[in-house]
Amino acid sequence: MSIIPVNEKFTEETLIQVGRLCAQAVYKAPQLTGRVSFTCNLVTGEDLKYITEAFQILFRLEMYHLPSLFCYRDAMDKGEPLVLLLVGTKDLNHSELNWDCGACGFDTCGEFNRYTRKKLKEPSYPGMLQGQGPCCAWKLMDFSLANDWAAAVAWQHNVTNRVEVASGQAALAVGMMEGCTTVLGLPLGPRHELYWYSRRGFDTALPYKRWLNTMQLNYPHHWGTFKGSGRPEIKKGNRWWEDMYEAKLEEMDVQELVESRKDVEEDLRELREQRMADLKKRAEQD
Amino acid sequence: MPEIYVNDWPPHAPDDLHRREGVVEAARLMLNAAYTAPVAGGVGQIEAVILWGKHEQEKLAKKMEEMAAHNQHTSRRFKYEAEMVRESDAILLIGDYLASTLPIDAGCGLCGGEPNCSFLYERKKVVAGGQIDPTERNFDKLVDGPICLVRFQDMSYAVGSALFMSTRLLVDARPYFTVGAAGRQLGYCSDSGVVCGILIAAQQKNPFVDIPQDYHVINMRRMIQSVRHWYIINRNTAGDYRFFDPSADLEKEMLQQQQEEQAEKEGDEE
């Protein structure tokens, strides 16, 4: 026997092994409906770059892609092993249950199915959280708890992980989960305690003053003053009485949001095409 | 069987205490793991305290905040972690009652780099032929050092085993030196010169991660304090709802409009 160094390559193999077991847990997880089937893909090495590129584009719509972007990018830049388990399904937008439970907001499963068939014909947009709604609630539970089982298996194997909306959305956007309408991601690794929590990238991505300003904007009551003046005064600096600020409600530019969705969709389309071209090239080389 | 209703809000209310009991059970099992951890020579040296309850946690948190004033470089750490003490469900304090006063005397050099135990003994009050006087308790520093690092390693196994068990019991737990230091100052694990605190929680959000900056002033407890006090003050702008309720009038108007529209639609269909 020779010495086997526990290096990045070795760890990546371990993560792939654990990823396999996590995927196995997805299929073994108990179901209420017994009607949900899964597609699992394990993204490794070079292919992760499509995910980070999608984060970069989707970040323009939703800020929660930012922490995922810097977590993935940091690990990849440092050569730290990281694999991504994608768990998806195509079964949530239709109910064959006939339970008529009302969770979806319709009196019967039949009405839900009619509404869904109509809704799915409308164009979707890339900012949708985990894929395409409307979903049958109880089938969504089966999908979600299976993802929970996968995360629990990673936890039992001491692999740092976090169930992620962002990477599921990114994978859907770049066409990695063909046929699926709902996808969640489960990044596994790298070799750091709490890598996906208390994320260190925020130190540079969100400087202290900007962070504090965001808190003051989002939770102005915490910086409010006695409202005797009748004005919504907000404390900003430590000597807040010297420079006074007040809160305001401003109308959002909805058109701008609509335009940026179009731009994002266009950039994602290009990324999908580039991935397809890369795959073709790779197949030719093989 | 009686019904056990659990709701984690408001904290420390009877419904929440039902939830916390489970965490205290987990703390007990974590303590089992701490005790069965390997130690050099199998020598018993661990003492522990399980602490929970609003007032007990508050007392510990206040002590940490008091210590923040005397520990310039770790001041914020004490303050932030004091809030985590308030947010935790139970606290496990693990002390080593030999590390400070009864070294293993193996001459290992871990503590001071000497090929004997001189580094430690020269810094202790030693009497009666190589006996460290255990009654000379030093509370000036966070730890009554120097300590025998072989003993401390044994204590580390105990802390590690407790934390490992926490992962198997699916409770969140993290070790803190500040919590242990404050616990020691308050007289918990009173035989030990060094104490480590483990905060334990089983909440929807792990209270020991994603800690915002300025956590001692920007945290859930303080945010709710400000909602309570500003909301109460703003209530003073209200009138008498029995005579003045424009929102209800608007709702009636809307309902009436809807009924008219419905009637019109039905008329058209006929």
Coordinates of C-alpha atoms in Angstrom, one line a residue, chain A:
Chain A
M1 CA 0.0 0.0 0.0
S2 CA 1.2 3.5 -0.8
I3 CA 0.5 6.7 1.0
I4 CA -2.7 8.3 -0.3
P5 CA -2.6 12.1 0.2
V6 CA -5.9 13.6 1.2
N7 CA -5.7 16.4 -1.3
E8 CA -8.3 18.3 -3.3
K9 CA -8.7 15.5 -5.8
F10 CA -9.1 12.9 -3.1
T11 CA -11.7 15.1 -1.4
E12 CA -13.6 15.7 -4.6
E13 CA -13.9 11.9 -5.0
T14 CA -15.3 11.7 -1.5
L15 CA -17.8 14.4 -2.2
I16 CA -18.9 12.6 -5.3
Q17 CA -19.4 9.5 -3.2
V18 CA -21.4 11.4 -0.7
G19 CA -23.3 13.0 -3.5
R20 CA -24.3 9.6 -4.7
L21 CA -25.6 8.6 -1.3
C22 CA -27.5 11.9 -1.1
A23 CA -29.2 11.2 -4.4
Q24 CA -30.0 7.7 -3.1
A25 CA -31.7 9.3 -0.1
V26 CA -33.8 11.4 -2.5
Y27 CA -35.2 8.2 -4.0
K28 CA -35.6 6.4 -0.7
A29 CA -37.4 9.4 1.1
P30 CA -40.9 8.6 2.2
Q31 CA -43.7 10.1 0.1
L32 CA -47.3 11.1 1.0
T33 CA -48.5 10.9 -2.5
G34 CA -46.1 8.3 -4.0
R35 CA -46.5 10.2 -7.3
V36 CA -43.3 12.2 -7.5
S37 CA -40.4 11.0 -9.6
F38 CA -37.0 12.7 -9.5
T39 CA -34.1 13.6 -11.8
C40 CA -30.8 14.0 -10.0
N41 CA -27.6 15.3 -11.6
L42 CA -24.2 15.8 -10.0
V43 CA -22.3 18.8 -11.3
T44 CA -18.6 18.7 -10.9
G45 CA -15.4 20.4 -12.0
E46 CA -15.5 22.6 -15.1
D47 CA -19.3 22.4 -15.5
L48 CA -19.8 24.4 -12.3
K49 CA -18.7 27.5 -14.2
Y50 CA -22.1 27.6 -16.1
I51 CA -23.7 27.7 -12.7
T52 CA -21.6 30.7 -11.5
E53 CA -22.1 32.5 -14.8
A54 CA -25.8 32.0 -14.4
F55 CA -25.6 33.4 -10.8
Q56 CA -23.9 36.5 -12.2
I57 CA -26.7 37.1 -14.6
L58 CA -29.6 36.2 -12.2
F59 CA -28.1 38.4 -9.5
R60 CA -29.4 41.3 -11.6
L61 CA -32.9 40.2 -10.6
E62 CA -32.4 38.6 -7.2
M63 CA -29.8 39.5 -4.7
Y64 CA -29.6 36.1 -3.1
H65 CA -27.6 34.9 -6.1
L66 CA -24.7 37.0 -4.8
P67 CA -23.7 35.0 -1.7
S68 CA -24.0 31.8 -3.8
L69 CA -21.8 33.4 -6.5
F70 CA -19.0 34.3 -4.2
C71 CA -19.1 31.0 -2.3
Y72 CA -18.8 29.0 -5.5
R73 CA -16.3 31.3 -7.1
D74 CA -14.1 31.5 -4.1
A75 CA -13.9 27.7 -3.8
M76 CA -13.3 27.3 -7.5
D77 CA -10.6 30.0 -7.6
K78 CA -8.8 28.3 -4.7
G79 CA -9.1 24.9 -6.3
E80 CA -11.2 23.8 -3.3
P81 CA -13.3 20.7 -4.0
L82 CA -17.0 21.4 -4.5
V83 CA -19.7 19.4 -6.2
L84 CA -23.4 20.3 -6.7
L85 CA -26.2 17.8 -6.5
L86 CA -29.3 19.0 -8.5
V87 CA -32.6 17.5 -7.5
G88 CA -35.5 18.1 -9.9
T89 CA -38.9 16.9 -10.8
K90 CA -41.5 17.4 -13.6
D91 CA -44.4 16.1 -11.6
L92 CA -45.6 19.0 -9.5
N93 CA -47.7 20.9 -12.0
H94 CA -50.4 18.3 -12.3
S95 CA -52.5 16.5 -9.7
E96 CA -53.8 13.0 -10.3
L97 CA -54.7 12.7 -6.6
N98 CA -58.4 13.7 -6.6
W99 CA -58.0 14.6 -2.9
D100 CA -59.8 17.9 -3.6
C101 CA -58.1 19.3 -0.4
G102 CA -58.1 23.0 -1.4
A103 CA -54.5 23.7 -0.6
C104 CA -53.9 25.0 -4.1
G105 CA -56.8 27.4 -3.8
F106 CA -59.2 25.4 -6.1
D107 CA -62.2 23.3 -5.0
T108 CA -61.1 20.3 -6.9
C109 CA -57.9 18.8 -8.4
G110 CA -59.6 19.0 -11.8
E111 CA -60.0 22.7 -11.6
F112 CA -56.4 23.0 -10.5
N113 CA -55.3 20.9 -13.5
R114 CA -57.3 23.0 -15.9
Y115 CA -55.9 26.3 -14.5
T116 CA -52.3 24.9 -14.6
R117 CA -52.6 23.7 -18.2
K118 CA -53.6 27.3 -19.1
K119 CA -50.9 28.9 -16.9
L120 CA -48.1 26.7 -18.3
K121 CA -48.8 28.0 -21.8
E122 CA -47.9 31.5 -20.6
P123 CA -44.2 32.5 -20.9
S124 CA -42.4 32.1 -17.6
Y125 CA -39.6 34.4 -16.5
P126 CA -36.2 33.5 -15.0
G127 CA -36.8 35.2 -11.7
M128 CA -39.2 32.4 -10.6
L129 CA -37.9 31.0 -7.3
Q130 CA -37.6 27.3 -7.9
G131 CA -39.1 26.8 -11.3
Q132 CA -42.5 26.8 -12.6
G133 CA -45.8 27.0 -10.6
P134 CA -48.6 26.4 -9.9
C135 CA -47.7 23.3 -7.9
C136 CA -49.8 20.7 -6.1
A137 CA -48.9 21.4 -2.4
W138 CA -48.7 17.7 -1.3
K139 CA -46.5 16.7 -4.2
L140 CA -44.3 19.7 -3.4
M141 CA -44.0 18.3 0.1
D142 CA -42.8 15.0 -1.3
F143 CA -40.3 16.9 -3.4
S144 CA -39.1 19.1 -0.6
L145 CA -38.7 16.4 2.1
A146 CA -36.7 14.3 -0.4
N147 CA -34.3 17.3 -0.7
D148 CA -34.3 17.4 3.1
W149 CA -33.3 13.7 3.2
A150 CA -30.4 14.4 0.8
A151 CA -29.1 17.2 3.1
A152 CA -29.4 15.0 6.1
V153 CA -27.3 12.4 4.5
A154 CA -24.6 15.0 3.7
W155 CA -24.8 16.1 7.3
Q156 CA -24.4 12.5 8.6
H157 CA -21.3 12.2 6.5
N158 CA -19.9 15.4 7.9
V159 CA -20.0 17.2 4.5
T160 CA -20.9 20.9 4.8
N161 CA -23.9 21.7 2.7
R162 CA -27.0 23.9 2.2
V163 CA -30.2 23.4 0.3
E164 CA -30.1 26.1 -2.2
V165 CA -32.8 27.8 -4.3
A166 CA -30.2 29.8 -6.3
S167 CA -28.3 26.9 -7.8
G168 CA -31.5 25.1 -8.7
Q169 CA -32.7 28.2 -10.5
A170 CA -29.3 28.6 -12.2
A171 CA -29.3 25.0 -13.3
L172 CA -32.8 25.4 -14.8
A173 CA -31.7 28.6 -16.5
V174 CA -28.7 27.0 -18.2
G175 CA -30.6 23.9 -19.3
M176 CA -28.9 21.4 -17.0
M177 CA -32.2 19.8 -15.8
E178 CA -34.0 19.1 -19.0
G179 CA -37.6 18.2 -18.6
C180 CA -37.8 19.4 -15.0
T181 CA -40.0 22.2 -13.8
T182 CA -38.9 22.4 -10.2
V183 CA -35.2 22.2 -9.1
L184 CA -33.3 22.6 -5.9
G185 CA -29.5 22.5 -5.5
L186 CA -27.4 20.9 -2.8
P187 CA -23.8 22.1 -2.9
L188 CA -21.5 19.6 -1.1
G189 CA -18.1 20.7 0.3
P190 CA -15.7 22.5 0.4
R191 CA -13.4 21.6 3.3
H192 CA -14.5 24.4 5.7
E193 CA -16.7 24.4 8.7
L194 CA -19.9 26.4 8.1
Y195 CA -18.9 27.3 4.5
W196 CA -22.5 28.0 3.4
Y197 CA -23.4 29.9 6.7
S198 CA -21.8 33.0 8.1
R199 CA -20.5 33.4 4.6
R200 CA -17.2 35.3 4.5
G201 CA -17.7 36.7 1.1
F202 CA -20.1 39.3 2.6
D203 CA -17.0 41.0 4.2
T204 CA -16.1 42.4 0.9
A205 CA -19.3 42.1 -1.1
L206 CA -21.3 44.1 1.4
P207 CA -19.1 46.8 3.1
Y208 CA -20.2 47.8 6.7
K209 CA -21.6 51.2 5.8
R210 CA -23.7 49.8 3.0
W211 CA -24.9 46.9 5.1
L212 CA -25.9 49.3 7.9
N213 CA -27.7 51.5 5.4
T214 CA -29.6 48.5 4.1
M215 CA -30.7 47.6 7.6
Q216 CA -31.8 51.2 8.3
L217 CA -33.9 51.2 5.1
N218 CA -35.4 47.7 5.6
Y219 CA -36.1 48.1 9.4
P220 CA -36.5 51.9 9.8
H221 CA -38.5 51.4 13.1
H222 CA -35.3 50.4 14.8
W223 CA -33.8 53.8 14.0
G224 CA -37.0 55.8 14.5
T225 CA -37.3 58.7 16.9
F226 CA -40.2 60.1 18.9
K227 CA -42.7 61.1 16.4
G228 CA -43.9 64.3 18.1
S229 CA -43.0 66.3 15.0
G230 CA -45.3 64.1 12.9
R231 CA -42.4 63.4 10.6
P232 CA -41.0 59.9 10.1
E233 CA -37.5 60.8 11.3
I234 CA -34.8 58.2 11.1
K235 CA -31.5 58.2 13.0
K236 CA -28.6 57.8 10.6
G237 CA -25.3 58.6 12.1
N238 CA -24.2 58.4 15.8
R239 CA -24.7 62.2 16.1
W240 CA -28.1 61.8 14.4
W241 CA -29.5 65.1 15.6
E242 CA -27.0 67.0 13.6
D243 CA -28.0 65.6 10.1
M244 CA -31.7 64.7 10.1
Y245 CA -33.2 62.1 7.8
E246 CA -36.8 61.0 7.1
A247 CA -38.3 57.9 5.6
K248 CA -40.2 58.1 2.3
L249 CA -42.2 55.7 0.1
E250 CA -41.1 56.0 -3.5
E251 CA -42.8 54.4 -6.4
M252 CA -40.8 51.7 -8.0
D253 CA -40.0 51.7 -11.7
V254 CA -41.9 48.5 -12.7
Q255 CA -41.0 49.0 -16.4
E256 CA -37.3 48.9 -15.5
L257 CA -37.9 45.6 -13.8
V258 CA -39.7 44.2 -16.9
E259 CA -36.9 45.4 -19.1
S260 CA -34.2 43.9 -16.9
R261 CA -36.0 40.6 -17.0
K262 CA -35.9 40.6 -20.8
D263 CA -32.1 41.4 -20.7
V264 CA -31.6 38.6 -18.2
E265 CA -33.5 36.1 -20.3
E266 CA -31.5 37.1 -23.4
D267 CA -28.1 36.7 -21.5
L268 CA -29.3 33.3 -20.2
R269 CA -30.2 32.2 -23.7
E270 CA -26.7 33.0 -24.8
L271 CA -25.2 31.1 -21.9
R272 CA -27.4 28.1 -22.8
E273 CA -26.2 28.2 -26.4
Q274 CA -22.6 28.5 -25.3
R275 CA -23.0 25.5 -23.0
M276 CA -24.5 23.5 -25.8
A277 CA -21.6 24.4 -28.1
D278 CA -19.1 23.5 -25.4
L279 CA -20.8 20.1 -24.9
K280 CA -20.7 19.5 -28.7
K281 CA -17.0 20.3 -28.9
R282 CA -16.3 18.1 -25.9
A283 CA -18.2 15.2 -27.5
E284 CA -16.2 15.7 -30.7
Q285 CA -12.9 15.6 -28.8
D286 CA -13.9 12.4 -27.0

